C-alpha cells in the first residue's frame, strides 16, 4: 500500500449537514421576511435538482463549465414557483443560493479535520465552486490546507478529470490520495481511478428521505464511524 | 473604496525568503553528499532564469501551460553545468527543485497572516504551482484559506488572467481583492486590472544583488512595514 499523503473530502453530506443547515436558515429568514413556504420541501427539491443540473453541464461541454452557484440559482426559481412560494425577489433568490455557502459541519468535522491535518494534506474535493467552499470554510471553521473543486478541473464528480486532476495538481500519484466520503458511488468512482477510499456514514443526511449509504457497499480501504475515528485509524 | 474581502499574496520574496532558505538548504545538503559547488551562485542564477522561463510559456501558448516545478527542473541542469557543479544525478536535480517547496517565511509572515485571516480570506497568488505552494504552507505553517496559483488560471503573473481569475474564482469584484507584494511591478499589474494594492518592503530578498523594490514606487493603497503593520492598518 503506497503511503497516503493527501486526504480529499466530499463536502455536501460528508463534512457539512446541508439539509438541516438550509432548512433552519430559510425557516428563520422566512419568518423575518414574512414569507410563507414549505422550506423543507424547497431544500429537498433543490437537492433533487442537483444531479440533473450537473448532467446538463456534462452533456453540453460546448457551453463551457457552469459553476454550482449558477446551477443552484437557475434551479431555485422554477422550484419555488412549483411549490407555490411566491413574492421572492431576485435578491431573495440570491440569498437562498448563498445559503449553500454557510452550511454547518457535523459535530466531529472540525475536530477530526484538525487532527488529520497534522499528518496529511487535507482538501475538499467537491462539486461546490471555490468561492462557495472558501466561504463555507470561513463560516464553519474548516481548516483546509487548500480548496480543490470541480470548478478547478472543469469537470463535476464522478468524472475522472476531477479525481485524477486533484492528484495531479498536488503532484501525487492517485494511490497517494484518499477520498473520504459518505457516498458509496463517489468512492466507487475514486477507486476506479486508483485513489484510496474511506467511507464515513452520515445516515441522517437526507432526513426521512435517506434511502442509501447507510453502510459501506464496497471494498473501501477504511470504513470509519466519523472523522475522529478516521484520525485514530490513521494514527493522527 | 469598496470593501476589501480577500487578500492575495505574492509568495517568493513577499512571504518567504527563498534566497537564504535555498542557499542554507543546498549548502548543508552539498556537505552531506560530498558535493562541491558555489550554491549561492546556483541559487542566484536559478532565480535569474525564472522570468525568461515564464516568458517562453507566454510566447508559446500552443505548447500548453508548464508549471513552475517543471520550468525549474529544466533550467537547473544547464545552470549547474555552466557553474561547473558536476556529479549531480537526476535524483539530485529533483532534490534541488523540490527545495522550492520548503522555503522559510520572513519572521512576521506567519503571525501577520494569522491575524489577517481573522478578517479576510487569505490566499497566495503566486507563480508557484499548487503542489509547491501547498507543501510550502505545510513546511512553513502558512495558514492560507485556499491556494491560488498561476497554475489554476493557466497564466503566469503579470498576465491579466491570473489577477482577474483570482477575483472571479472567489466570487468577488477586482476591487474587493487586494494584492500584497514586495514587488512594485506585480502591484502595478494588479492595480491596472482594478485590484487594490499593498506594498511591503523585503529589502534583503536578493541579498547583495537587490537593486530595486527598496520602497514603494507607485500610488498603492497601503504601504506597510511588514504583515503585522498591515494587520494593524486593516484593523485585525
mmCIF file with all atom_site columns, N, CA and C in Angstrom, chain A residues 4 13-14 32 34 38 88 106 124 139 159 164 171 176 196-197 200:
data_model
loop_
_atom_site.group_PDB
_atom_site.id
_atom_site.type_symbol
_atom_site.label_atom_id
_atom_site.label_alt_id
_atom_site.label_comp_id
_atom_site.label_asym_id
_atom_site.label_entity_id
_atom_site.label_seq_id
_atom_site.pdbx_PDB_ins_code
_atom_site.Cartn_x
_atom_site.Cartn_y
_atom_site.Cartn_z
_atom_site.occupancy
_atom_site.B_iso_or_equiv
_atom_site.pdbx_formal_charge
_atom_site.auth_seq_id
_atom_site.auth_comp_id
_atom_site.auth_asym_id
_atom_site.auth_atom_id
_atom_site.pdbx_PDB_model_num
ATOM 1  N N  . UNK A 1 4   ? -0.234  7.176  1.963   1.00 0.00 ? 4   UNK A N  1
ATOM 2  C CA . UNK A 1 4   ? -1.233  8.224  1.732   1.00 0.00 ? 4   UNK A CA 1
ATOM 3  C C  . UNK A 1 4   ? -0.656  9.566  2.168   1.00 0.00 ? 4   UNK A C  1
ATOM 4  N N  . UNK A 1 13  ? -22.828 16.721 2.774   1.00 0.00 ? 13  UNK A N  1
ATOM 5  C CA . UNK A 1 13  ? -23.247 15.458 3.383   1.00 0.00 ? 13  UNK A CA 1
ATOM 6  C C  . UNK A 1 13  ? -22.129 14.773 4.135   1.00 0.00 ? 13  UNK A C  1
ATOM 7  N N  . UNK A 1 14  ? -20.900 14.886 3.640   1.00 0.00 ? 14  UNK A N  1
ATOM 8  C CA . UNK A 1 14  ? -19.776 14.228 4.301   1.00 0.00 ? 14  UNK A CA 1
ATOM 9  C C  . UNK A 1 14  ? -19.184 15.115 5.393   1.00 0.00 ? 14  UNK A C  1
ATOM 10 N N  . UNK A 1 32  ? -38.596 36.212 9.380   1.00 0.00 ? 32  UNK A N  1
ATOM 11 C CA . UNK A 1 32  ? -38.151 37.613 9.404   1.00 0.00 ? 32  UNK A CA 1
ATOM 12 C C  . UNK A 1 32  ? -38.722 38.395 8.241   1.00 0.00 ? 32  UNK A C  1
ATOM 13 N N  . UNK A 1 34  ? -41.414 37.627 6.578   1.00 0.00 ? 34  UNK A N  1
ATOM 14 C CA . UNK A 1 34  ? -42.860 37.456 6.439   1.00 0.00 ? 34  UNK A CA 1
ATOM 15 C C  . UNK A 1 34  ? -43.253 36.636 5.222   1.00 0.00 ? 34  UNK A C  1
ATOM 16 N N  . UNK A 1 38  ? -43.068 26.114 2.286   1.00 0.00 ? 38  UNK A N  1
ATOM 17 C CA . UNK A 1 38  ? -42.576 24.845 2.847   1.00 0.00 ? 38  UNK A CA 1
ATOM 18 C C  . UNK A 1 38  ? -41.079 24.765 2.550   1.00 0.00 ? 38  UNK A C  1
ATOM 19 N N  . UNK A 1 88  ? -40.953 36.159 -3.889  1.00 0.00 ? 88  UNK A N  1
ATOM 20 C CA . UNK A 1 88  ? -39.498 36.223 -3.741  1.00 0.00 ? 88  UNK A CA 1
ATOM 21 C C  . UNK A 1 88  ? -38.905 37.111 -4.834  1.00 0.00 ? 88  UNK A C  1
ATOM 22 N N  . UNK A 1 106 ? -20.902 18.676 10.576  1.00 0.00 ? 106 UNK A N  1
ATOM 23 C CA . UNK A 1 106 ? -21.269 17.639 11.532  1.00 0.00 ? 106 UNK A CA 1
ATOM 24 C C  . UNK A 1 106 ? -20.418 17.826 12.783  1.00 0.00 ? 106 UNK A C  1
ATOM 25 N N  . UNK A 1 124 ? -11.002 19.830 0.426   1.00 0.00 ? 124 UNK A N  1
ATOM 26 C CA . UNK A 1 124 ? -12.248 19.337 -0.160  1.00 0.00 ? 124 UNK A CA 1
ATOM 27 C C  . UNK A 1 124 ? -11.979 18.878 -1.593  1.00 0.00 ? 124 UNK A C  1
ATOM 28 N N  . UNK A 1 139 ? -16.995 30.183 7.425   1.00 0.00 ? 139 UNK A N  1
ATOM 29 C CA . UNK A 1 139 ? -18.193 30.108 8.269   1.00 0.00 ? 139 UNK A CA 1
ATOM 30 C C  . UNK A 1 139 ? -18.098 28.984 9.297   1.00 0.00 ? 139 UNK A C  1
ATOM 31 N N  . UNK A 1 159 ? -16.810 12.518 -12.835 1.00 0.00 ? 159 UNK A N  1
ATOM 32 C CA . UNK A 1 159 ? -15.900 12.492 -13.985 1.00 0.00 ? 159 UNK A CA 1
ATOM 33 C C  . UNK A 1 159 ? -14.465 12.227 -13.515 1.00 0.00 ? 159 UNK A C  1
ATOM 34 N N  . UNK A 1 164 ? -8.561  12.557 -10.849 1.00 0.00 ? 164 UNK A N  1
ATOM 35 C CA . UNK A 1 164 ? -7.171  12.494 -11.301 1.00 0.00 ? 164 UNK A CA 1
ATOM 36 C C  . UNK A 1 164 ? -6.549  13.888 -11.366 1.00 0.00 ? 164 UNK A C  1
ATOM 37 N N  . UNK A 1 171 ? 0.709   17.011 -7.204  1.00 0.00 ? 171 UNK A N  1
ATOM 38 C CA . UNK A 1 171 ? 1.990   16.371 -7.500  1.00 0.00 ? 171 UNK A CA 1
ATOM 39 C C  . UNK A 1 171 ? 2.083   14.966 -6.945  1.00 0.00 ? 171 UNK A C  1
ATOM 40 N N  . UNK A 1 176 ? -1.567  7.836  -3.758  1.00 0.00 ? 176 UNK A N  1
ATOM 41 C CA . UNK A 1 176 ? -1.121  8.612  -2.591  1.00 0.00 ? 176 UNK A CA 1
ATOM 42 C C  . UNK A 1 176 ? -2.229  9.515  -2.055  1.00 0.00 ? 176 UNK A C  1
ATOM 43 N N  . UNK A 1 196 ? -7.305  5.860  -3.097  1.00 0.00 ? 196 UNK A N  1
ATOM 44 C CA . UNK A 1 196 ? -7.730  5.115  -1.930  1.00 0.00 ? 196 UNK A CA 1
ATOM 45 C C  . UNK A 1 196 ? -9.058  5.695  -1.436  1.00 0.00 ? 196 UNK A C  1
ATOM 46 N N  . UNK A 1 197 ? -9.719  4.921  -0.587  1.00 0.00 ? 197 UNK A N  1
ATOM 47 C CA . UNK A 1 197 ? -11.097 5.291  -0.236  1.00 0.00 ? 197 UNK A CA 1
ATOM 48 C C  . UNK A 1 197 ? -11.390 5.085  1.247   1.00 0.00 ? 197 UNK A C  1
ATOM 49 N N  . UNK A 1 200 ? -17.426 7.126  5.496   1.00 0.00 ? 200 UNK A N  1
ATOM 50 C CA . UNK A 1 200 ? -17.945 7.549  6.799   1.00 0.00 ? 200 UNK A CA 1
ATOM 51 C C  . UNK A 1 200 ? -19.461 7.692  6.667   1.00 0.00 ? 200 UNK A C  1
#
